[in-house]
XYZ file of C-alpha atoms in Angstrom:
523
model
C -50.241 9.851 -15.909
C -46.565 9.586 -16.666
C -44.231 8.530 -13.899
C -41.172 10.523 -13.028
C -38.018 8.755 -14.234
C -35.784 7.458 -11.492
C -32.216 8.586 -10.941
C -30.882 5.358 -12.421
C -32.958 5.729 -15.598
C -31.885 9.356 -16.043
C -28.215 8.411 -16.093
C -26.537 8.382 -19.449
C -26.267 4.899 -20.846
C -22.720 3.642 -21.128
C -21.604 3.859 -24.729
C -20.548 0.699 -26.506
C -16.797 0.832 -27.151
C -14.737 -1.431 -29.359
C -11.305 -0.557 -27.971
C -9.841 0.159 -24.565
C -9.982 3.903 -23.788
C -6.261 4.081 -22.986
C -5.344 1.969 -26.013
C -7.102 3.815 -28.817
C -5.070 4.830 -31.871
C -7.852 5.739 -34.291
C -7.418 9.517 -34.230
C -3.654 9.313 -34.615
C -3.896 6.810 -37.466
C -6.383 9.036 -39.263
C -4.029 12.015 -38.959
C -1.069 10.365 -40.713
C -2.738 7.527 -42.599
C -2.503 3.790 -41.832
C 0.469 3.244 -44.174
C 2.416 5.987 -42.339
C 1.711 4.780 -38.795
C 4.293 2.370 -37.359
C 4.036 -0.199 -34.573
C 7.174 -1.630 -32.944
C 6.270 -4.903 -31.208
C 8.686 -6.281 -28.602
C 8.508 -9.698 -26.948
C 10.643 -9.494 -23.796
C 12.635 -12.129 -21.972
C 15.089 -11.975 -19.092
C 18.336 -11.232 -20.957
C 17.197 -10.507 -24.537
C 14.096 -9.640 -26.539
C 12.730 -9.908 -30.067
C 11.328 -6.914 -31.929
C 10.001 -5.979 -35.365
C 8.447 -2.941 -37.056
C 5.251 -2.931 -39.119
C 2.772 -0.336 -40.314
C -0.855 -0.200 -39.192
C -1.921 -2.532 -42.002
C 0.519 -5.174 -40.774
C 3.096 -4.802 -43.550
C 6.510 -5.738 -42.109
C 9.071 -2.926 -42.335
C 11.793 -4.462 -40.120
C 12.135 -8.216 -39.850
C 12.100 -9.805 -36.323
C 15.482 -9.204 -34.687
C 17.049 -10.297 -31.395
C 17.795 -7.465 -28.958
C 20.263 -8.231 -26.101
C 19.646 -6.179 -22.981
C 22.652 -3.892 -22.851
C 23.196 -0.214 -23.536
C 24.955 -0.594 -26.895
C 22.354 -2.940 -28.396
C 19.504 -0.751 -27.156
C 21.057 2.268 -28.866
C 21.640 0.298 -32.084
C 17.993 -0.856 -32.130
C 16.751 2.687 -31.514
C 18.928 4.051 -34.336
C 17.714 1.291 -36.669
C 14.065 2.086 -35.906
C 14.625 5.815 -36.446
C 16.307 5.122 -39.763
C 13.445 2.857 -40.867
C 10.963 5.531 -39.799
C 12.594 8.064 -42.104
C 12.983 5.541 -44.918
C 9.295 4.529 -44.915
C 8.051 8.051 -44.080
C 6.249 7.081 -40.882
C 4.516 10.127 -39.444
C 3.723 8.502 -36.096
C 4.948 5.455 -34.193
C 4.322 3.592 -30.942
C 6.342 0.893 -29.169
C 4.242 -2.014 -27.841
C 5.919 -4.196 -25.197
C 4.510 -7.396 -23.754
C 4.289 -7.192 -19.968
C 6.448 -9.909 -18.360
C 6.741 -9.335 -14.627
C 9.681 -6.950 -14.257
C 11.763 -8.142 -17.234
C 10.115 -5.683 -19.626
C 11.112 -2.650 -17.514
C 14.649 -2.154 -18.956
C 13.229 -2.222 -22.486
C 10.428 0.154 -21.536
C 12.818 2.599 -19.858
C 15.277 2.524 -22.758
C 12.670 3.367 -25.410
C 10.883 5.875 -23.169
C 14.136 7.742 -22.521
C 14.756 7.780 -26.266
C 11.495 9.699 -26.749
C 9.233 6.883 -27.964
C 5.718 6.377 -26.666
C 5.674 2.970 -24.965
C 2.566 0.856 -24.511
C 2.062 -2.424 -22.670
C 0.247 -5.526 -23.907
C -0.933 -8.034 -21.317
C 0.229 -11.648 -21.919
C -3.392 -12.873 -21.849
C -4.220 -10.417 -24.625
C -1.334 -11.523 -26.840
C -2.316 -15.145 -26.195
C -5.859 -14.552 -27.449
C -4.530 -12.839 -30.578
C -1.969 -15.612 -31.208
C -4.133 -18.711 -30.849
C -6.545 -18.063 -33.768
C -3.637 -17.372 -36.155
C -1.153 -19.986 -34.872
C -3.010 -22.640 -32.853
C -0.626 -24.931 -30.996
C 2.411 -22.993 -32.161
C 4.028 -20.559 -29.738
C 7.308 -18.934 -30.720
C 8.823 -15.522 -30.228
C 7.873 -14.523 -33.764
C 4.248 -15.660 -33.426
C 4.060 -13.725 -30.160
C 5.450 -10.670 -31.946
C 2.719 -10.906 -34.568
C 0.081 -11.233 -31.829
C 1.462 -8.167 -30.002
C 1.265 -6.149 -33.219
C -2.327 -7.265 -33.911
C -3.398 -6.502 -30.334
C -1.887 -3.014 -30.497
C -3.566 -2.144 -33.777
C -6.920 -3.206 -32.288
C -6.549 -0.942 -29.241
C -5.079 -3.324 -26.649
C -1.652 -1.758 -26.383
C -2.356 0.234 -23.241
C -0.737 3.433 -22.039
C 0.719 3.149 -18.548
C 0.344 6.427 -16.605
C 3.482 7.952 -15.133
C 3.290 8.449 -11.378
C 4.940 11.372 -9.558
C 8.138 10.505 -7.720
C 6.523 10.773 -4.279
C 3.931 8.127 -5.139
C 6.577 5.839 -6.611
C 8.588 6.161 -3.377
C 5.442 5.439 -1.361
C 4.786 2.291 -3.360
C 8.364 0.988 -3.078
C 8.686 1.675 0.662
C 5.188 0.430 1.393
C 5.845 -2.903 -0.328
C 9.214 -3.219 1.403
C 7.523 -2.649 4.764
C 4.874 -5.261 3.930
C 7.621 -7.744 3.086
C 9.398 -7.050 6.393
C 6.143 -7.481 8.321
C 5.556 -10.868 6.675
C 9.110 -11.974 7.499
C 8.707 -10.728 11.075
C 5.536 -12.778 11.423
C 7.456 -15.888 10.372
C 10.132 -15.041 12.936
C 7.478 -14.763 15.645
C 6.282 -18.285 14.834
C 9.834 -19.651 14.832
C 10.641 -18.023 18.186
C 7.495 -19.495 19.723
C 8.502 -22.957 18.476
C 11.966 -22.627 20.026
C 10.485 -21.353 23.296
C 7.991 -24.216 23.412
C 10.788 -26.777 22.979
C 13.201 -25.162 25.461
C 10.736 -23.631 27.960
C 7.326 -25.371 27.607
C 4.497 -23.137 28.840
C 6.718 -20.068 29.348
C 5.124 -18.001 26.564
C 1.647 -18.571 28.025
C 2.664 -16.769 31.218
C 2.399 -13.428 29.390
C -0.628 -11.869 27.721
C 1.552 -10.129 25.131
C 4.878 -11.707 24.335
C 6.051 -9.037 21.891
C 4.386 -5.671 22.349
C 4.107 -4.512 25.950
C 7.608 -5.154 27.265
C 10.827 -6.814 26.093
C 11.176 -8.526 29.500
C 9.769 -11.997 28.556
C 12.270 -12.570 25.751
C 15.140 -10.955 27.669
C 14.736 -13.456 30.510
C 14.336 -16.307 28.007
C 17.573 -15.331 26.244
C 19.513 -15.416 29.535
C 18.047 -18.677 30.859
C 16.402 -20.781 28.070
C 15.350 -23.516 30.497
C 13.223 -23.928 33.600
C 16.227 -25.295 35.512
C 18.241 -22.147 34.788
C 15.348 -20.006 36.025
C 15.174 -21.986 39.286
C 18.908 -21.547 39.745
C 18.662 -17.803 39.207
C 15.765 -17.338 41.635
C 14.138 -13.972 42.214
C 17.459 -12.302 43.014
C 19.043 -13.543 39.782
C 16.085 -12.375 37.703
C 16.243 -8.953 39.347
C 19.951 -8.737 38.522
C 19.239 -9.594 34.858
C 16.603 -6.851 34.781
C 19.056 -4.304 36.208
C 21.754 -5.270 33.696
C 19.326 -4.889 30.754
C 17.779 -1.686 32.082
C 14.314 -3.227 32.486
C 11.696 -1.931 34.894
C 9.646 -4.900 36.069
C 7.188 -5.394 38.886
C 7.936 -7.936 41.586
C 4.931 -9.989 40.477
C 6.681 -10.656 37.163
C 9.667 -12.333 38.838
C 7.425 -14.479 41.031
C 5.268 -15.452 38.041
C 8.314 -16.657 36.096
C 9.681 -18.542 39.111
C 6.285 -20.154 39.730
C 6.240 -21.372 36.140
C 9.764 -22.787 36.446
C 8.727 -24.706 39.569
C 5.830 -26.426 37.771
C 7.284 -26.551 34.231
C 7.127 -29.868 32.327
C 10.326 -31.488 31.013
C 11.908 -29.684 28.063
C 13.526 -31.104 24.911
C 17.082 -30.592 26.158
C 20.081 -29.047 24.362
C 19.458 -25.739 26.112
C 22.750 -24.163 24.981
C 22.056 -24.899 21.307
C 18.481 -23.684 21.562
C 19.664 -20.507 23.293
C 21.954 -19.821 20.357
C 19.053 -20.286 17.933
C 16.743 -18.158 20.080
C 19.227 -15.285 20.340
C 19.832 -15.341 16.583
C 16.118 -15.308 15.763
C 15.344 -12.611 18.311
C 18.164 -10.381 17.074
C 16.759 -10.710 13.561
C 13.283 -9.853 14.871
C 14.521 -6.767 16.713
C 16.446 -5.563 13.650
C 13.413 -5.983 11.381
C 11.165 -4.276 13.938
C 13.502 -1.276 13.959
C 13.530 -1.197 10.155
C 9.734 -1.277 10.114
C 9.543 1.668 12.510
C 11.966 3.686 10.384
C 10.038 2.860 7.222
C 6.754 3.900 8.838
C 8.256 7.249 9.825
C 9.465 7.779 6.251
C 6.084 6.740 4.857
C 4.333 9.217 7.138
C 6.660 11.975 5.935
C 5.756 11.181 2.306
C 2.019 10.630 2.683
C 1.332 13.893 4.534
C 2.363 15.747 1.366
C -0.494 14.081 -0.580
C -4.265 14.736 -0.467
C -4.715 11.274 1.068
C -4.085 12.758 4.526
C -7.731 13.931 4.598
C -8.752 10.288 5.113
C -7.373 10.480 8.655
C -10.654 12.101 9.742
C -12.271 8.652 9.394
C -12.047 6.491 12.542
C -10.298 3.236 11.667
C -7.838 4.805 9.195
C -4.313 5.279 10.555
C -1.114 6.556 8.994
C 0.093 3.088 7.934
C -3.211 2.282 6.211
C -3.021 5.694 4.567
C 0.418 4.952 3.117
C -0.798 1.555 1.870
C -3.717 3.161 0.051
C -1.637 5.978 -1.442
C 1.150 3.586 -2.478
C -1.142 1.180 -4.334
C -3.793 3.581 -5.651
C -1.461 6.346 -6.743
C -2.830 9.767 -7.765
C -6.632 9.662 -7.799
C -6.621 12.031 -10.764
C -5.806 8.961 -12.873
C -9.198 7.380 -12.018
C -12.332 8.406 -13.892
C -14.587 7.703 -10.898
C -14.798 5.666 -7.707
C -15.917 2.560 -9.608
C -12.547 2.533 -11.376
C -10.869 1.914 -7.997
C -12.738 -1.310 -7.208
C -12.668 -2.245 -10.887
C -8.864 -2.102 -10.947
C -8.792 -4.217 -7.791
C -11.090 -6.821 -9.337
C -13.873 -6.333 -6.762
C -16.499 -6.623 -9.489
C -18.776 -9.628 -10.167
C -18.463 -11.436 -13.462
C -21.367 -11.509 -15.899
C -22.478 -14.079 -18.451
C -25.161 -13.077 -20.961
C -26.188 -14.851 -24.149
C -29.552 -14.288 -25.821
C -32.121 -14.452 -22.997
C -29.733 -15.972 -20.479
C -28.269 -13.311 -18.178
C -26.251 -14.054 -15.030
C -25.125 -10.592 -13.854
C -23.910 -11.555 -10.369
C -21.338 -14.242 -10.922
C -18.208 -14.864 -8.848
C -15.672 -12.101 -8.392
C -13.297 -11.478 -11.249
C -10.054 -13.381 -10.977
C -8.086 -10.702 -12.806
C -7.155 -7.528 -11.000
C -4.449 -5.791 -9.034
C -3.969 -8.187 -6.124
C -1.981 -5.768 -3.972
C -4.661 -3.098 -4.283
C -7.367 -5.651 -3.560
C -5.537 -6.778 -0.411
C -5.187 -3.168 0.789
C -8.881 -2.430 0.211
C -9.994 -5.596 1.998
C -7.650 -4.939 4.919
C -9.015 -1.385 5.136
C -12.549 -2.794 5.155
C -11.614 -5.105 8.043
C -10.218 -2.148 10.014
C -13.347 -0.082 9.400
C -15.691 -2.869 10.497
C -13.709 -3.305 13.717
C -12.989 0.349 14.593
C -15.658 2.483 12.921
C -19.121 2.646 14.515
C -20.896 3.387 11.240
C -19.381 0.524 9.262
C -19.669 -1.827 12.240
C -23.411 -1.135 12.459
C -23.881 -1.540 8.713
C -21.928 -4.810 8.723
C -24.003 -6.137 11.644
C -27.201 -5.196 9.806
C -26.103 -7.031 6.662
C -24.991 -10.058 8.691
C -28.400 -10.275 10.355
C -29.942 -10.166 6.891
C -27.987 -13.311 6.022
C -25.357 -11.752 3.763
C -22.128 -13.627 3.164
C -19.214 -12.197 5.247
C -17.180 -11.800 2.067
C -20.008 -9.825 0.486
C -20.092 -7.590 3.563
C -16.374 -6.793 3.320
C -16.613 -6.025 -0.390
C -19.624 -3.772 0.256
C -17.682 -1.873 2.929
C -14.719 -1.528 0.556
C -17.072 -0.212 -2.150
C -18.577 2.439 0.160
C -15.133 3.437 1.398
C -13.763 3.791 -2.143
C -16.563 6.219 -3.012
C -15.973 8.205 0.161
C -12.195 8.233 -0.369
C -12.609 9.414 -3.947
C -14.836 12.297 -2.834
C -12.473 13.354 -0.045
C -9.146 12.975 -1.829
C -10.121 14.038 -5.346
C -12.248 16.912 -4.051
C -9.673 17.845 -1.374
C -12.517 18.958 0.904
C -13.910 17.704 4.200
C -17.657 17.166 4.553
C -20.070 15.584 6.994
C -20.590 11.853 6.872
C -21.957 9.346 9.360
C -18.716 7.354 9.354
C -16.835 10.420 10.686
C -18.788 10.450 13.964
C -16.946 11.138 16.157
C -14.560 12.935 13.817
C -10.863 12.186 14.263
C -8.554 15.176 14.081
C -5.830 14.892 11.469
C -3.098 16.734 13.374
C -3.887 14.907 16.603
C -3.758 11.496 14.948
C -0.475 12.332 13.221
C 0.976 13.662 16.482
C -0.009 10.451 18.279
C 1.637 8.385 15.539
C 4.936 10.254 15.771
C 4.904 10.103 19.579
C 4.507 6.321 19.539
C 7.275 6.016 16.920
C 9.641 8.369 18.795
C 10.164 10.550 15.777
C 12.715 13.361 15.947
C 11.101 16.690 16.966
C 12.247 18.468 13.807
C 10.565 15.903 11.563
C 7.388 16.103 13.679
C 7.292 19.867 13.176
C 7.889 19.551 9.430
C 5.146 16.959 9.012
C 2.617 18.947 11.047
C 3.340 22.103 9.049
C 3.034 20.152 5.798
C -0.381 18.908 6.894
C -1.495 22.458 7.694
C -0.594 23.476 4.154
C -2.742 20.614 2.809
C -5.767 21.240 5.048
C -8.746 23.151 3.647
C -9.074 26.603 5.194
C -12.431 25.696 6.741
C -10.911 22.786 8.673
C -7.968 24.563 10.277
C -9.974 26.177 13.073
C -11.380 22.789 14.127
C -7.880 21.270 14.313
C -6.590 23.813 16.860
C -8.548 22.959 20.104
C -7.234 19.368 20.443
C -3.656 20.591 19.991
C -4.215 23.345 22.541
C -5.463 20.730 25.007
C -2.309 18.644 24.485
C -0.152 21.740 24.996
C -1.957 22.614 28.239
C -1.375 19.083 29.558
C 2.327 19.297 28.667
C 2.700 22.657 30.415
C 1.235 21.191 33.602
C 4.006 18.601 33.776
C 7.055 19.711 35.680
C 9.651 17.061 34.893
C 11.096 15.166 31.965
C 11.929 16.380 28.451
C 8.988 17.981 26.640
C 9.992 18.676 23.016
C 6.334 18.867 21.965
C 5.852 21.882 24.237
C 8.188 23.800 21.912
C 6.675 22.442 18.691
C 2.960 22.905 19.351
C 3.013 26.717 19.799
C 4.593 27.032 16.332
C 1.982 24.708 14.855
C -0.869 26.574 16.530
C 0.523 29.816 15.199
C 0.443 28.355 11.671
C -3.214 27.509 12.276
C -3.866 31.176 13.043
C -4.405 30.721 16.772
C -3.284 33.455 19.160
C -1.454 32.019 22.153
C -2.245 33.541 25.570
C 0.238 33.054 28.390
C -1.284 33.215 31.862
C 0.656 35.310 34.346
C 2.005 33.639 37.449
C 0.111 34.526 40.655
C 2.301 35.944 43.404
C 2.268 34.321 46.820
C 0.090 36.060 49.356
C -2.222 37.646 46.749
C -5.756 36.723 45.986
C -7.901 37.270 42.957
């Protein structure tokens, strides 16, 4: 009796490939012939580069030449290469540039704008192709030869071109991340100054930064326990009125009680106040910049298919912009495994003869920014998503390493994200219980960020255009509930009450206005 083959055995075996898929040149070389296929190898530095031209066989057509990084020299090099191409009757040509941080970008842009196909060679690749030919000898010319050999063997890789929206997402997302890191350092510095000038003051408040600006406002005006005692409750109340703060009476008494029992400070209160005010002003400015960047990121990310990920509890707008900014268009990925593979979340393998170690340590090479975003997303899902929290607890009870658990969560999420974003369809999944509503989550984000009403309306309408038709009806009831709550309020500005009817109309919902009941009548 023959057994039915399993799903794994029925899968097509991965073909053995000699070259990188996005570095292959075989078909193009066959079309024109190896002696008519040119390779321009460029070894980049900060202010100048070295380049040479050879055919596919390695015969040098242009000797290594120094290329200063300025417009005139770039144009002269491009003209020289075009002339050599005509002279040697090259039917096809590629430009291979060694990746060197950001220094290779001007060279890449110059040749790309001139109409050449540019490819990138990783420095580790050129090193491996240089050492067998020139062991212990590293020069610009030996690197050029290694770049040419690597390109001819399929390791000059094509870099996909991202749409402008994704490039903007990446730039703004990384700038926001940098500001958040700097703000974290400022928080630590402010706490150090407070501990020296007002020992124990920061511990009087559960949240020193988020809930209210009052703690730091009072610290900026006093900066010592003695000054607080001199101000008393009346002085603290006057400071609150001047700064427009609304504080409970318990707050003033709590601060005064601390000042009464405070230990001796380090002195120099005036100097420390100057430092504290400077640091806090910097913190407030960076916080405002972060809020503005997050609003801009939300405006960009809602125009991408990534917005469908908001149905997953634990995924917010900021996480969405991080994923879209580092992953880019998912159409560039062959499958979900390519996502974690690019991030380096894949175990290494060592196999020789009958020795096979398939589950080695994680690969050290990968996109570190993407790996950090995926791991941070996994942390959020374990904390805020019931499905992933239960799975993580189950694996922890089974004795799995916490790092393994996070990588497993990131792997499951990458598959789910690929299905949602690439398919641009919503479907049932255990991690979406209870399902979060995309429009409601975006509306909550903009409300907390105090976004202008016009931008809120534009973003909500953009989301409606991105939503699958089957999901629009489900998005309307939560918005209708919010609108009903706003209509019941009788005071204060209510810009959302004017926006939501337009959004509901775009969703195809018919708005019914209830008639006012006259006094003295009964139903």
